[in-house]
Amino acid sequence: MSQARILLFDSGMGGLTVARSVRHELPFAHLVYSADNAAFPYGAWEEQALVQRILLVMGRLIERVEPDIVVVACNTAST
């Protein structure tokens, strides 16, 4: 069985606690952590612009990383 490839996405550094938990539960998984620091903080964005930004960034990441699963560790992005 191959290692699961997990893409963890956040708008900043807060998702590192989620990454640490995933690492603890799935120590052999291949983790790719991506923080969208260029657009941080998300809270100041208009909703439509933020949705477009997240779709663009996530689309590019998914193409590049080809994950088995994506974990959105950003509360703003997930809501």
PDB file of N, CA and C in Angstrom:
ATOM      1  N   MET A   1       0.843  -1.189   0.000  1.00  0.00           N
ATOM      2  CA  MET A   1       0.000   0.000   0.000  1.00  0.00           C
ATOM      3  C   MET A   1       0.882   1.243   0.000  1.00  0.00           C
ATOM      4  N   SER A   2       0.559   2.197  -0.853  1.00  0.00           N
ATOM      5  CA  SER A   2       1.340   3.424  -0.928  1.00  0.00           C
ATOM      6  C   SER A   2       0.906   4.394   0.166  1.00  0.00           C
ATOM      7  N   GLN A   3       1.766   5.363   0.421  1.00  0.00           N
ATOM      8  CA  GLN A   3       1.463   6.382   1.420  1.00  0.00           C
ATOM      9  C   GLN A   3       0.366   7.291   0.903  1.00  0.00           C
ATOM     10  N   ALA A   4      -0.557   7.644   1.790  1.00  0.00           N
ATOM     11  CA  ALA A   4      -1.582   8.619   1.427  1.00  0.00           C
ATOM     12  C   ALA A   4      -0.916   9.983   1.267  1.00  0.00           C
ATOM     13  N   ARG A   5      -1.330  10.713   0.262  1.00  0.00           N
ATOM     14  CA  ARG A   5      -0.823  12.077   0.044  1.00  0.00           C
ATOM     15  C   ARG A   5      -1.919  13.022   0.523  1.00  0.00           C
ATOM     16  N   ILE A   6      -1.610  13.792   1.561  1.00  0.00           N
ATOM     17  CA  ILE A   6      -2.581  14.688   2.172  1.00  0.00           C
ATOM     18  C   ILE A   6      -2.131  16.129   1.975  1.00  0.00           C
ATOM     19  N   LEU A   7      -3.001  16.933   1.395  1.00  0.00           N
ATOM     20  CA  LEU A   7      -2.755  18.358   1.227  1.00  0.00           C
ATOM     21  C   LEU A   7      -3.486  19.093   2.342  1.00  0.00           C
ATOM     22  N   LEU A   8      -2.741  19.824   3.149  1.00  0.00           N
ATOM     23  CA  LEU A   8      -3.318  20.648   4.215  1.00  0.00           C
ATOM     24  C   LEU A   8      -3.224  22.099   3.781  1.00  0.00           C
ATOM     25  N   PHE A   9      -4.343  22.802   3.827  1.00  0.00           N
ATOM     26  CA  PHE A   9      -4.394  24.182   3.344  1.00  0.00           C
ATOM     27  C   PHE A   9      -4.850  25.117   4.455  1.00  0.00           C
ATOM     28  N   ASP A  10      -4.177  26.253   4.553  1.00  0.00           N
ATOM     29  CA  ASP A  10      -4.535  27.273   5.529  1.00  0.00           C
ATOM     30  C   ASP A  10      -4.197  28.636   4.931  1.00  0.00           C
ATOM     31  N   SER A  11      -4.741  29.683   5.535  1.00  0.00           N
ATOM     32  CA  SER A  11      -4.417  31.026   5.062  1.00  0.00           C
ATOM     33  C   SER A  11      -3.170  31.575   5.752  1.00  0.00           C
ATOM     34  N   GLY A  12      -2.711  30.890   6.759  1.00  0.00           N
ATOM     35  CA  GLY A  12      -1.540  31.366   7.498  1.00  0.00           C
ATOM     36  C   GLY A  12      -0.874  30.216   8.225  1.00  0.00           C
ATOM     37  N   MET A  13      -0.516  30.439   9.467  1.00  0.00           N
ATOM     38  CA  MET A  13       0.232  29.447  10.236  1.00  0.00           C
ATOM     39  C   MET A  13      -0.631  28.616  11.181  1.00  0.00           C
ATOM     40  N   GLY A  14      -1.859  29.021  11.433  1.00  0.00           N
ATOM     41  CA  GLY A  14      -2.709  28.327  12.396  1.00  0.00           C
ATOM     42  C   GLY A  14      -2.935  26.864  12.075  1.00  0.00           C
ATOM     43  N   GLY A  15      -2.894  26.505  10.815  1.00  0.00           N
ATOM     44  CA  GLY A  15      -3.121  25.126  10.407  1.00  0.00           C
ATOM     45  C   GLY A  15      -1.996  24.184  10.785  1.00  0.00           C
ATOM     46  N   LEU A  16      -0.889  24.721  11.283  1.00  0.00           N
ATOM     47  CA  LEU A  16       0.207  23.856  11.700  1.00  0.00           C
ATOM     48  C   LEU A  16      -0.211  22.941  12.852  1.00  0.00           C
ATOM     49  N   THR A  17      -1.124  23.395  13.697  1.00  0.00           N
ATOM     50  CA  THR A  17      -1.620  22.520  14.768  1.00  0.00           C
ATOM     51  C   THR A  17      -2.427  21.365  14.188  1.00  0.00           C
ATOM     52  N   VAL A  18      -3.168  21.631  13.116  1.00  0.00           N
ATOM     53  CA  VAL A  18      -3.906  20.570  12.428  1.00  0.00           C
ATOM     54  C   VAL A  18      -2.914  19.607  11.786  1.00  0.00           C
ATOM     55  N   ALA A  19      -1.889  20.132  11.149  1.00  0.00           N
ATOM     56  CA  ALA A  19      -0.860  19.291  10.527  1.00  0.00           C
ATOM     57  C   ALA A  19      -0.187  18.399  11.566  1.00  0.00           C
ATOM     58  N   ARG A  20       0.083  18.941  12.720  1.00  0.00           N
ATOM     59  CA  ARG A  20       0.712  18.162  13.796  1.00  0.00           C
ATOM     60  C   ARG A  20      -0.195  17.012  14.228  1.00  0.00           C
ATOM     61  N   SER A  21      -1.494  17.280  14.326  1.00  0.00           N
ATOM     62  CA  SER A  21      -2.457  16.235  14.706  1.00  0.00           C
ATOM     63  C   SER A  21      -2.556  15.150  13.633  1.00  0.00           C
ATOM     64  N   VAL A  22      -2.585  15.574  12.364  1.00  0.00           N
ATOM     65  CA  VAL A  22      -2.629  14.610  11.266  1.00  0.00           C
ATOM     66  C   VAL A  22      -1.363  13.756  11.284  1.00  0.00           C
ATOM     67  N   ARG A  23      -0.218  14.382  11.474  1.00  0.00           N
ATOM     68  CA  ARG A  23       1.058  13.655  11.538  1.00  0.00           C
ATOM     69  C   ARG A  23       1.029  12.624  12.668  1.00  0.00           C
ATOM     70  N   HIS A  24       0.465  12.997  13.809  1.00  0.00           N
ATOM     71  CA  HIS A  24       0.384  12.084  14.958  1.00  0.00           C
ATOM     72  C   HIS A  24      -0.488  10.871  14.633  1.00  0.00           C
ATOM     73  N   GLU A  25      -1.635  11.118  13.983  1.00  0.00           N
ATOM     74  CA  GLU A  25      -2.579  10.041  13.670  1.00  0.00           C
ATOM     75  C   GLU A  25      -2.154   9.207  12.461  1.00  0.00           C
ATOM     76  N   LEU A  26      -1.483   9.843  11.515  1.00  0.00           N
ATOM     77  CA  LEU A  26      -1.075   9.168  10.264  1.00  0.00           C
ATOM     78  C   LEU A  26       0.417   9.411  10.020  1.00  0.00           C
ATOM     79  N   PRO A  27       1.264   8.801  10.833  1.00  0.00           N
ATOM     80  CA  PRO A  27       2.697   9.116  10.771  1.00  0.00           C
ATOM     81  C   PRO A  27       3.372   8.778   9.445  1.00  0.00           C
ATOM     82  N   PHE A  28       2.806   7.892   8.657  1.00  0.00           N
ATOM     83  CA  PHE A  28       3.442   7.502   7.406  1.00  0.00           C
ATOM     84  C   PHE A  28       2.856   8.206   6.187  1.00  0.00           C
ATOM     85  N   ALA A  29       1.891   9.063   6.404  1.00  0.00           N
ATOM     86  CA  ALA A  29       1.287   9.799   5.293  1.00  0.00           C
ATOM     87  C   ALA A  29       2.272  10.843   4.769  1.00  0.00           C
ATOM     88  N   HIS A  30       2.151  11.133   3.504  1.00  0.00           N
ATOM     89  CA  HIS A  30       2.951  12.193   2.873  1.00  0.00           C
ATOM     90  C   HIS A  30       2.144  13.486   3.007  1.00  0.00           C
ATOM     91  N   LEU A  31       2.607  14.401   3.864  1.00  0.00           N
ATOM     92  CA  LEU A  31       1.893  15.657   4.106  1.00  0.00           C
ATOM     93  C   LEU A  31       2.495  16.784   3.284  1.00  0.00           C
ATOM     94  N   VAL A  32       1.612  17.569   2.684  1.00  0.00           N
ATOM     95  CA  VAL A  32       2.020  18.788   1.993  1.00  0.00           C
ATOM     96  C   VAL A  32       1.218  19.914   2.631  1.00  0.00           C
ATOM     97  N   TYR A  33       1.919  20.850   3.269  1.00  0.00           N
ATOM     98  CA  TYR A  33       1.263  21.965   3.945  1.00  0.00           C
ATOM     99  C   TYR A  33       1.414  23.217   3.092  1.00  0.00           C
ATOM    100  N   SER A  34       0.308  23.887   2.843  1.00  0.00           N
ATOM    101  CA  SER A  34       0.347  25.108   2.061  1.00  0.00           C
ATOM    102  C   SER A  34      -0.380  26.220   2.807  1.00  0.00           C
ATOM    103  N   ALA A  35       0.316  27.328   2.993  1.00  0.00           N
ATOM    104  CA  ALA A  35      -0.272  28.500   3.631  1.00  0.00           C
ATOM    105  C   ALA A  35      -0.337  29.624   2.597  1.00  0.00           C
ATOM    106  N   ASP A  36      -1.504  30.210   2.420  1.00  0.00           N
ATOM    107  CA  ASP A  36      -1.675  31.299   1.449  1.00  0.00           C
ATOM    108  C   ASP A  36      -1.311  32.624   2.117  1.00  0.00           C
ATOM    109  N   ASN A  37      -0.056  32.759   2.464  1.00  0.00           N
ATOM    110  CA  ASN A  37       0.412  33.978   3.135  1.00  0.00           C
ATOM    111  C   ASN A  37       0.275  35.216   2.265  1.00  0.00           C
ATOM    112  N   ALA A  38       0.264  35.041   0.955  1.00  0.00           N
ATOM    113  CA  ALA A  38       0.162  36.186   0.052  1.00  0.00           C
ATOM    114  C   ALA A  38      -1.172  36.899   0.194  1.00  0.00           C
ATOM    115  N   ALA A  39      -2.205  36.185   0.618  1.00  0.00           N
ATOM    116  CA  ALA A  39      -3.540  36.782   0.737  1.00  0.00           C
ATOM    117  C   ALA A  39      -3.992  36.919   2.190  1.00  0.00           C
ATOM    118  N   PHE A  40      -3.115  36.641   3.123  1.00  0.00           N
ATOM    119  CA  PHE A  40      -3.444  36.712   4.550  1.00  0.00           C
ATOM    120  C   PHE A  40      -3.609  38.164   4.971  1.00  0.00           C
ATOM    121  N   PRO A  41      -4.593  38.499   5.800  1.00  0.00           N
ATOM    122  CA  PRO A  41      -5.609  37.642   6.415  1.00  0.00           C
ATOM    123  C   PRO A  41      -6.866  37.562   5.545  1.00  0.00           C
ATOM    124  N   TYR A  42      -7.508  36.425   5.564  1.00  0.00           N
ATOM    125  CA  TYR A  42      -8.713  36.229   4.778  1.00  0.00           C
ATOM    126  C   TYR A  42      -9.910  37.007   5.327  1.00  0.00           C
ATOM    127  N   GLY A  43      -9.921  37.302   6.594  1.00  0.00           N
ATOM    128  CA  GLY A  43     -11.074  37.941   7.220  1.00  0.00           C
ATOM    129  C   GLY A  43     -11.449  39.293   6.632  1.00  0.00           C
ATOM    130  N   ALA A  44     -10.514  39.983   6.007  1.00  0.00           N
ATOM    131  CA  ALA A  44     -10.767  41.312   5.449  1.00  0.00           C
ATOM    132  C   ALA A  44     -11.292  41.265   4.010  1.00  0.00           C
ATOM    133  N   TRP A  45     -11.337  40.084   3.409  1.00  0.00           N
ATOM    134  CA  TRP A  45     -11.735  39.938   2.009  1.00  0.00           C
ATOM    135  C   TRP A  45     -13.247  39.950   1.860  1.00  0.00           C
ATOM    136  N   GLU A  46     -13.710  40.484   0.723  1.00  0.00           N
ATOM    137  CA  GLU A  46     -15.123  40.347   0.347  1.00  0.00           C
ATOM    138  C   GLU A  46     -15.353  38.877   0.002  1.00  0.00           C
ATOM    139  N   GLU A  47     -16.549  38.367   0.310  1.00  0.00           N
ATOM    140  CA  GLU A  47     -16.817  36.938   0.159  1.00  0.00           C
ATOM    141  C   GLU A  47     -16.546  36.414  -1.256  1.00  0.00           C
ATOM    142  N   GLN A  48     -17.077  37.079  -2.269  1.00  0.00           N
ATOM    143  CA  GLN A  48     -16.914  36.576  -3.637  1.00  0.00           C
ATOM    144  C   GLN A  48     -15.453  36.559  -4.064  1.00  0.00           C
ATOM    145  N   ALA A  49     -14.717  37.595  -3.726  1.00  0.00           N
ATOM    146  CA  ALA A  49     -13.295  37.646  -4.070  1.00  0.00           C
ATOM    147  C   ALA A  49     -12.523  36.548  -3.343  1.00  0.00           C
ATOM    148  N   LEU A  50     -12.888  36.299  -2.095  1.00  0.00           N
ATOM    149  CA  LEU A  50     -12.234  35.250  -1.325  1.00  0.00           C
ATOM    150  C   LEU A  50     -12.520  33.876  -1.906  1.00  0.00           C
ATOM    151  N   VAL A  51     -13.766  33.623  -2.280  1.00  0.00           N
ATOM    152  CA  VAL A  51     -14.129  32.337  -2.888  1.00  0.00           C
ATOM    153  C   VAL A  51     -13.322  32.130  -4.169  1.00  0.00           C
ATOM    154  N   GLN A  52     -13.231  33.152  -4.995  1.00  0.00           N
ATOM    155  CA  GLN A  52     -12.458  33.044  -6.235  1.00  0.00           C
ATOM    156  C   GLN A  52     -10.987  32.779  -5.943  1.00  0.00           C
ATOM    157  N   ARG A  53     -10.442  33.475  -4.964  1.00  0.00           N
ATOM    158  CA  ARG A  53      -9.031  33.288  -4.584  1.00  0.00           C
ATOM    159  C   ARG A  53      -8.779  31.850  -4.141  1.00  0.00           C
ATOM    160  N   ILE A  54      -9.630  31.349  -3.237  1.00  0.00           N
ATOM    161  CA  ILE A  54      -9.447  29.998  -2.699  1.00  0.00           C
ATOM    162  C   ILE A  54      -9.581  28.952  -3.805  1.00  0.00           C
ATOM    163  N   LEU A  55     -10.570  29.106  -4.680  1.00  0.00           N
ATOM    164  CA  LEU A  55     -10.739  28.157  -5.779  1.00  0.00           C
ATOM    165  C   LEU A  55      -9.517  28.156  -6.701  1.00  0.00           C
ATOM    166  N   LEU A  56      -8.972  29.325  -6.980  1.00  0.00           N
ATOM    167  CA  LEU A  56      -7.790  29.429  -7.824  1.00  0.00           C
ATOM    168  C   LEU A  56      -6.589  28.749  -7.170  1.00  0.00           C
ATOM    169  N   VAL A  57      -6.323  29.106  -5.937  1.00  0.00           N
ATOM    170  CA  VAL A  57      -5.163  28.555  -5.228  1.00  0.00           C
ATOM    171  C   VAL A  57      -5.312  27.049  -5.033  1.00  0.00           C
ATOM    172  N   MET A  58      -6.487  26.615  -4.583  1.00  0.00           N
ATOM    173  CA  MET A  58      -6.699  25.180  -4.348  1.00  0.00           C
ATOM    174  C   MET A  58      -6.627  24.396  -5.656  1.00  0.00           C
ATOM    175  N   GLY A  59      -7.170  24.940  -6.722  1.00  0.00           N
ATOM    176  CA  GLY A  59      -7.098  24.266  -8.009  1.00  0.00           C
ATOM    177  C   GLY A  59      -5.663  24.030  -8.443  1.00  0.00           C
ATOM    178  N   ARG A  60      -4.836  25.049  -8.294  1.00  0.00           N
ATOM    179  CA  ARG A  60      -3.418  24.929  -8.663  1.00  0.00           C
ATOM    180  C   ARG A  60      -2.693  23.917  -7.772  1.00  0.00           C
ATOM    181  N   LEU A  61      -3.000  23.970  -6.475  1.00  0.00           N
ATOM    182  CA  LEU A  61      -2.364  23.028  -5.551  1.00  0.00           C
ATOM    183  C   LEU A  61      -2.757  21.586  -5.849  1.00  0.00           C
ATOM    184  N   ILE A  62      -4.034  21.375  -6.114  1.00  0.00           N
ATOM    185  CA  ILE A  62      -4.507  20.018  -6.403  1.00  0.00           C
ATOM    186  C   ILE A  62      -3.867  19.488  -7.679  1.00  0.00           C
ATOM    187  N   GLU A  63      -3.749  20.331  -8.688  1.00  0.00           N
ATOM    188  CA  GLU A  63      -3.070  19.921  -9.935  1.00  0.00           C
ATOM    189  C   GLU A  63      -1.623  19.534  -9.670  1.00  0.00           C
ATOM    190  N   ARG A  64      -0.971  20.327  -8.865  1.00  0.00           N
ATOM    191  CA  ARG A  64       0.466  20.123  -8.622  1.00  0.00           C
ATOM    192  C   ARG A  64       0.749  18.958  -7.677  1.00  0.00           C
ATOM    193  N   VAL A  65      -0.016  18.860  -6.597  1.00  0.00           N
ATOM    194  CA  VAL A  65       0.243  17.873  -5.546  1.00  0.00           C
ATOM    195  C   VAL A  65      -0.435  16.528  -5.823  1.00  0.00           C
ATOM    196  N   GLU A  66      -1.582  16.558  -6.504  1.00  0.00           N
ATOM    197  CA  GLU A  66      -2.389  15.365  -6.762  1.00  0.00           C
ATOM    198  C   GLU A  66      -2.654  14.594  -5.468  1.00  0.00           C
ATOM    199  N   PRO A  67      -3.305  15.260  -4.498  1.00  0.00           N
ATOM    200  CA  PRO A  67      -3.521  14.619  -3.199  1.00  0.00           C
ATOM    201  C   PRO A  67      -4.619  13.557  -3.241  1.00  0.00           C
ATOM    202  N   ASP A  68      -4.555  12.653  -2.270  1.00  0.00           N
ATOM    203  CA  ASP A  68      -5.639  11.695  -2.065  1.00  0.00           C
ATOM    204  C   ASP A  68      -6.790  12.360  -1.318  1.00  0.00           C
ATOM    205  N   ILE A  69      -6.436  13.333  -0.502  1.00  0.00           N
ATOM    206  CA  ILE A  69      -7.435  14.064   0.283  1.00  0.00           C
ATOM    207  C   ILE A  69      -6.896  15.461   0.567  1.00  0.00           C
ATOM    208  N   VAL A  70      -7.823  16.410   0.723  1.00  0.00           N
ATOM    209  CA  VAL A  70      -7.459  17.784   1.079  1.00  0.00           C
ATOM    210  C   VAL A  70      -8.089  18.087   2.439  1.00  0.00           C
ATOM    211  N   VAL A  71      -7.294  18.662   3.321  1.00  0.00           N
ATOM    212  CA  VAL A  71      -7.777  19.124   4.618  1.00  0.00           C
ATOM    213  C   VAL A  71      -7.697  20.637   4.613  1.00  0.00           C
ATOM    214  N   VAL A  72      -8.840  21.290   4.773  1.00  0.00           N
ATOM    215  CA  VAL A  72      -8.869  22.753   4.841  1.00  0.00           C
ATOM    216  C   VAL A  72      -8.796  23.120   6.319  1.00  0.00           C
ATOM    217  N   ALA A  73      -7.625  23.587   6.735  1.00  0.00           N
ATOM    218  CA  ALA A  73      -7.391  23.895   8.132  1.00  0.00           C
ATOM    219  C   ALA A  73      -7.703  25.349   8.471  1.00  0.00           C
ATOM    220  N   CYS A  74      -8.265  26.067   7.531  1.00  0.00           N
ATOM    221  CA  CYS A  74      -8.581  27.486   7.709  1.00  0.00           C
ATOM    222  C   CYS A  74     -10.063  27.637   7.975  1.00  0.00           C
ATOM    223  N   ASN A  75     -10.417  28.164   9.111  1.00  0.00           N
ATOM    224  CA  ASN A  75     -11.817  28.333   9.472  1.00  0.00           C
ATOM    225  C   ASN A  75     -12.536  29.252   8.473  1.00  0.00           C
ATOM    226  N   THR A  76     -11.902  30.340   8.079  1.00  0.00           N
ATOM    227  CA  THR A  76     -12.529  31.274   7.134  1.00  0.00           C
ATOM    228  C   THR A  76     -12.776  30.600   5.796  1.00  0.00           C
ATOM    229  N   ALA A  77     -11.810  29.873   5.284  1.00  0.00           N
ATOM    230  CA  ALA A  77     -11.949  29.200   3.990  1.00  0.00           C
ATOM    231  C   ALA A  77     -12.980  28.078   4.047  1.00  0.00           C
ATOM    232  N   SER A  78     -13.058  27.383   5.166  1.00  0.00           N
ATOM    233  CA  SER A  78     -13.980  26.243   5.255  1.00  0.00           C
ATOM    234  C   SER A  78     -15.421  26.683   5.420  1.00  0.00           C
ATOM    235  N   THR A  79     -15.654  27.879   5.918  1.00  0.00           N
ATOM    236  CA  THR A  79     -17.023  28.351   6.088  1.00  0.00           C
ATOM    237  C   THR A  79     -17.454  29.144   4.875  1.00  0.00           C
TER     238      THR A  79
END
